[in-house]
Amino acid sequence: WAVGDGLERFRMADRSITVKGLAEMNVESDFAVWPLGFRRAGAQFGEVQQALAADRDKVIEFLKQAGIEESEIEVRPLQVTDVYSREYSQPNQPFRYTGHGQVLVKSPRVAEVARAALSIDPLIQAGLVIEGDIGPSYQLRGFNEVKPALLSEATRNAREQAMQFAAEAGARLGPLKSANQGVIQISSDGGMHVDSASARTKRLRVVSTFVYELR
């Protein structure tokens, strides 16, 4: 009888339920990075270099007029390449020299950077050849500040499920035995499971796993 009672107690003590808590949250980005690159090509080294320097000045002036502060503007060195000096260069190249420059905007003022990016037409009309993607990328640097609220919601969601299951099973929910936070995913707003850098609104999603005792 003593052995049988011990086994019964062990079996009852081992009763548990595993539930998953889901939490999702939309958060606005808090930092913008905008690389503005431009190119020039020509037959003379000096001409290409001077054209790039003039383009750089136009970009800086445009950014200041758009409300971007000087401390948020990072100017990269100009680069000019002699195409003919390359090992695999073609003899029929139309221009001997090609060059590019870049002005980088880094700012926590996301709205101001986004507004400036939408008004870039004057630069193109001024003759600048913008290279690559001309749009800013947006980041969530204050991730740790919103993380507790997200995990708290996942915990609440899991506990509600566990309590409902326990009630339907005629049992009582016991203490938490173990918990696994899970991986917090950052994606674009709209349900896509990728983090689009061009999206200002980020969607955070986490699925946490919890094990509760049942009594």
Tab-separated table of C-alpha atoms in Angstrom:
chain	number	residue	atom	x	y	z
A	1	TRP	CA	0.000	0.000	0.000
A	2	ALA	CA	2.837	2.404	0.847
A	3	VAL	CA	4.573	1.732	-2.499
A	4	GLY	CA	1.323	2.133	-4.416
A	5	ASP	CA	0.521	5.410	-2.667
A	6	GLY	CA	3.998	6.736	-3.480
A	7	LEU	CA	3.611	5.986	-7.158
A	8	GLU	CA	0.244	7.686	-7.192
A	9	ARG	CA	1.643	10.778	-5.559
A	10	PHE	CA	4.523	10.831	-8.072
A	11	ARG	CA	2.128	10.508	-10.990
A	12	MET	CA	-0.093	13.282	-9.685
A	13	ALA	CA	2.881	15.534	-8.979
A	14	ASP	CA	4.096	15.086	-12.540
A	15	ARG	CA	0.871	16.348	-14.092
A	16	SER	CA	1.604	19.419	-16.166
A	17	ILE	CA	0.468	21.370	-19.184
A	18	THR	CA	2.578	23.018	-21.884
A	19	VAL	CA	1.174	26.106	-23.555
A	20	LYS	CA	2.474	28.673	-26.030
A	21	GLY	CA	1.855	32.365	-25.580
A	22	LEU	CA	1.693	34.616	-28.652
A	23	ALA	CA	2.280	38.357	-28.615
A	24	GLU	CA	2.533	40.832	-31.497
A	25	MET	CA	3.204	44.543	-31.479
A	26	ASN	CA	3.670	47.301	-34.061
A	27	VAL	CA	6.482	49.720	-33.212
A	28	GLU	CA	7.712	52.808	-35.027
A	29	SER	CA	11.376	52.860	-36.007
A	30	ASP	CA	13.552	55.213	-33.982
A	31	PHE	CA	16.590	55.657	-36.245
A	32	ALA	CA	17.120	56.344	-39.956
A	33	VAL	CA	20.178	55.759	-42.136
A	34	TRP	CA	20.131	57.327	-45.592
A	35	PRO	CA	23.107	56.837	-47.947
A	36	LEU	CA	23.006	59.278	-50.829
A	37	GLY	CA	25.461	58.072	-53.451
A	38	PHE	CA	26.208	59.791	-56.767
A	39	ARG	CA	28.338	58.998	-59.818
A	40	ARG	CA	30.233	60.777	-62.575
A	41	ALA	CA	32.238	59.658	-65.615
A	42	GLY	CA	34.476	61.509	-68.021
A	43	ALA	CA	37.613	61.576	-70.138
A	44	GLN	CA	39.694	63.725	-67.753
A	45	PHE	CA	40.529	62.899	-64.142
A	46	GLY	CA	40.269	66.498	-62.958
A	47	GLU	CA	36.898	67.025	-64.593
A	48	VAL	CA	35.407	63.976	-62.917
A	49	GLN	CA	36.815	64.953	-59.538
A	50	GLN	CA	35.524	68.525	-59.797
A	51	ALA	CA	32.090	67.334	-60.917
A	52	LEU	CA	31.876	64.962	-57.952
A	53	ALA	CA	32.907	67.717	-55.527
A	54	ALA	CA	30.215	69.991	-56.954
A	55	ASP	CA	27.637	67.224	-56.660
A	56	ARG	CA	28.646	66.639	-53.050
A	57	ASP	CA	28.138	70.315	-52.234
A	58	LYS	CA	24.679	70.203	-53.833
A	59	VAL	CA	23.703	67.181	-51.771
A	60	ILE	CA	24.868	68.794	-48.516
A	61	GLU	CA	23.041	72.025	-49.307
A	62	PHE	CA	19.871	70.112	-50.196
A	63	LEU	CA	19.987	68.194	-46.907
A	64	LYS	CA	20.458	71.337	-44.830
A	65	GLN	CA	17.556	73.044	-46.574
A	66	ALA	CA	15.471	69.927	-45.901
A	67	GLY	CA	16.059	70.336	-42.173
A	68	ILE	CA	18.844	67.800	-41.682
A	69	GLU	CA	21.325	69.029	-39.092
A	70	GLU	CA	25.040	69.214	-39.824
A	71	SER	CA	25.787	66.755	-37.012
A	72	GLU	CA	23.586	64.199	-38.788
A	73	ILE	CA	25.520	64.442	-42.072
A	74	GLU	CA	28.587	62.280	-42.698
A	75	VAL	CA	30.626	63.014	-45.833
A	76	ARG	CA	32.535	60.107	-47.366
A	77	PRO	CA	35.735	60.586	-49.426
A	78	LEU	CA	35.395	60.898	-53.195
A	79	GLN	CA	36.763	58.041	-55.294
A	80	VAL	CA	37.873	58.228	-58.931
A	81	THR	CA	38.976	55.141	-60.889
A	82	ASP	CA	41.029	54.913	-64.074
A	83	VAL	CA	39.058	52.338	-66.054
A	84	TYR	CA	41.944	51.738	-68.461
A	85	SER	CA	44.212	50.642	-65.600
A	86	ARG	CA	42.031	47.674	-64.754
A	87	GLU	CA	43.411	44.274	-65.699
A	88	TYR	CA	40.310	43.207	-67.606
A	89	SER	CA	39.282	46.585	-69.017
A	90	GLN	CA	37.769	46.745	-72.502
A	91	PRO	CA	39.480	48.963	-75.098
A	92	ASN	CA	36.187	50.488	-76.256
A	93	GLN	CA	35.260	52.113	-72.945
A	94	PRO	CA	33.477	55.450	-73.635
A	95	PHE	CA	34.997	57.131	-70.539
A	96	ARG	CA	38.406	56.582	-69.035
A	97	TYR	CA	37.528	57.788	-65.538
A	98	THR	CA	34.572	56.926	-63.346
A	99	GLY	CA	33.988	58.141	-59.837
A	100	HIS	CA	31.478	58.167	-57.049
A	101	GLY	CA	30.824	59.903	-53.774
A	102	GLN	CA	28.463	59.445	-50.873
A	103	VAL	CA	26.858	61.577	-48.209
A	104	LEU	CA	25.431	59.570	-45.322
A	105	VAL	CA	22.602	60.744	-43.098
A	106	LYS	CA	22.270	59.162	-39.644
A	107	SER	CA	19.507	60.512	-37.478
A	108	PRO	CA	17.004	59.563	-34.759
A	109	ARG	CA	14.615	62.088	-36.339
A	110	VAL	CA	12.943	59.526	-38.532
A	111	ALA	CA	10.079	61.708	-39.748
A	112	GLU	CA	12.419	64.484	-40.918
A	113	VAL	CA	14.622	62.060	-42.860
A	114	ALA	CA	11.602	60.399	-44.465
A	115	ARG	CA	10.244	63.789	-45.510
A	116	ALA	CA	13.587	64.787	-47.039
A	117	ALA	CA	13.795	61.508	-48.980
A	118	LEU	CA	10.438	62.224	-50.597
A	119	SER	CA	11.609	65.608	-51.861
A	120	ILE	CA	14.766	64.517	-53.643
A	121	ASP	CA	13.571	65.515	-57.134
A	122	PRO	CA	15.505	68.840	-57.167
A	123	LEU	CA	18.783	66.934	-56.941
A	124	ILE	CA	17.922	64.817	-59.961
A	125	GLN	CA	16.755	67.883	-61.846
A	126	ALA	CA	20.114	69.489	-61.045
A	127	GLY	CA	21.833	66.716	-62.996
A	128	LEU	CA	22.965	64.388	-60.237
A	129	VAL	CA	23.196	60.719	-61.129
A	130	ILE	CA	21.999	59.029	-57.944
A	131	GLU	CA	23.245	55.473	-57.566
A	132	GLY	CA	21.527	52.544	-55.927
A	133	ASP	CA	18.473	52.744	-53.716
A	134	ILE	CA	17.847	56.384	-52.833
A	135	GLY	CA	15.554	55.615	-49.903
A	136	PRO	CA	16.469	55.524	-46.204
A	137	SER	CA	16.603	52.367	-44.132
A	138	TYR	CA	14.900	52.383	-40.747
A	139	GLN	CA	16.049	50.697	-37.566
A	140	LEU	CA	14.617	49.911	-34.147
A	141	ARG	CA	17.456	50.693	-31.773
A	142	GLY	CA	15.228	50.941	-28.708
A	143	PHE	CA	14.356	47.255	-28.965
A	144	ASN	CA	15.130	46.534	-25.306
A	145	GLU	CA	12.669	49.214	-24.215
A	146	VAL	CA	9.648	47.513	-25.828
A	147	LYS	CA	10.785	43.942	-25.173
A	148	PRO	CA	9.372	43.670	-21.599
A	149	ALA	CA	5.862	44.667	-22.691
A	150	LEU	CA	5.953	42.125	-25.522
A	151	LEU	CA	7.068	39.274	-23.251
A	152	SER	CA	4.526	40.279	-20.624
A	153	GLU	CA	1.745	39.986	-23.183
A	154	ALA	CA	2.993	36.554	-24.271
A	155	THR	CA	3.037	35.414	-20.630
A	156	ARG	CA	-0.502	36.684	-20.031
A	157	ASN	CA	-1.756	34.988	-23.201
A	158	ALA	CA	-0.188	31.664	-22.208
A	159	ARG	CA	-1.565	31.766	-18.673
A	160	GLU	CA	-5.090	32.460	-19.924
A	161	GLN	CA	-4.878	29.399	-22.159
A	162	ALA	CA	-3.521	27.262	-19.329
A	163	MET	CA	-6.270	28.371	-16.920
A	164	GLN	CA	-8.957	27.634	-19.512
A	165	PHE	CA	-7.544	24.166	-20.165
A	166	ALA	CA	-7.288	23.407	-16.453
A	167	ALA	CA	-10.905	24.454	-15.867
A	168	GLU	CA	-12.154	22.282	-18.721
A	169	ALA	CA	-10.114	19.345	-17.407
A	170	GLY	CA	-11.518	19.754	-13.903
A	171	ALA	CA	-8.120	20.618	-12.492
A	172	ARG	CA	-6.509	23.628	-10.857
A	173	LEU	CA	-3.608	25.497	-12.392
A	174	GLY	CA	-0.452	25.156	-10.324
A	175	PRO	CA	2.790	27.124	-10.331
A	176	LEU	CA	4.983	27.712	-13.347
A	177	LYS	CA	7.550	24.931	-13.783
A	178	SER	CA	9.581	26.282	-16.686
A	179	ALA	CA	9.521	28.940	-19.395
A	180	ASN	CA	11.195	29.478	-22.742
A	181	GLN	CA	11.124	33.064	-24.017
A	182	GLY	CA	11.392	32.112	-27.680
A	183	VAL	CA	12.909	34.196	-30.482
A	184	ILE	CA	11.537	37.682	-31.047
A	185	GLN	CA	11.004	38.213	-34.775
A	186	ILE	CA	11.127	41.664	-36.373
A	187	SER	CA	9.292	41.979	-39.668
A	188	SER	CA	7.615	44.599	-41.809
A	189	ASP	CA	4.179	45.782	-40.848
A	190	GLY	CA	1.640	43.784	-42.803
A	191	GLY	CA	2.427	40.246	-41.727
A	192	MET	CA	5.523	39.589	-43.879
A	193	HIS	CA	8.094	37.476	-42.079
A	194	VAL	CA	11.028	39.575	-43.244
A	195	ASP	CA	12.433	42.805	-41.890
A	196	SER	CA	12.177	45.276	-44.735
A	197	ALA	CA	14.665	48.036	-43.984
A	198	SER	CA	12.533	50.545	-45.884
A	199	ALA	CA	9.520	50.023	-43.593
A	200	ARG	CA	9.201	52.630	-40.835
A	201	THR	CA	6.789	50.471	-38.837
A	202	LYS	CA	8.253	47.237	-37.498
A	203	ARG	CA	6.130	44.307	-36.345
A	204	LEU	CA	7.475	42.394	-33.361
A	205	ARG	CA	6.291	38.831	-32.784
A	206	VAL	CA	7.217	36.254	-30.162
A	207	VAL	CA	5.949	32.792	-29.252
A	208	SER	CA	6.975	31.806	-25.724
A	209	THR	CA	6.567	28.332	-24.222
A	210	PHE	CA	5.437	27.766	-20.623
A	211	VAL	CA	4.993	24.614	-18.530
A	212	TYR	CA	2.509	24.773	-15.610
A	213	GLU	CA	1.684	22.221	-12.983
A	214	LEU	CA	-1.863	20.899	-12.795
A	215	ARG	CA	-3.422	20.086	-9.420
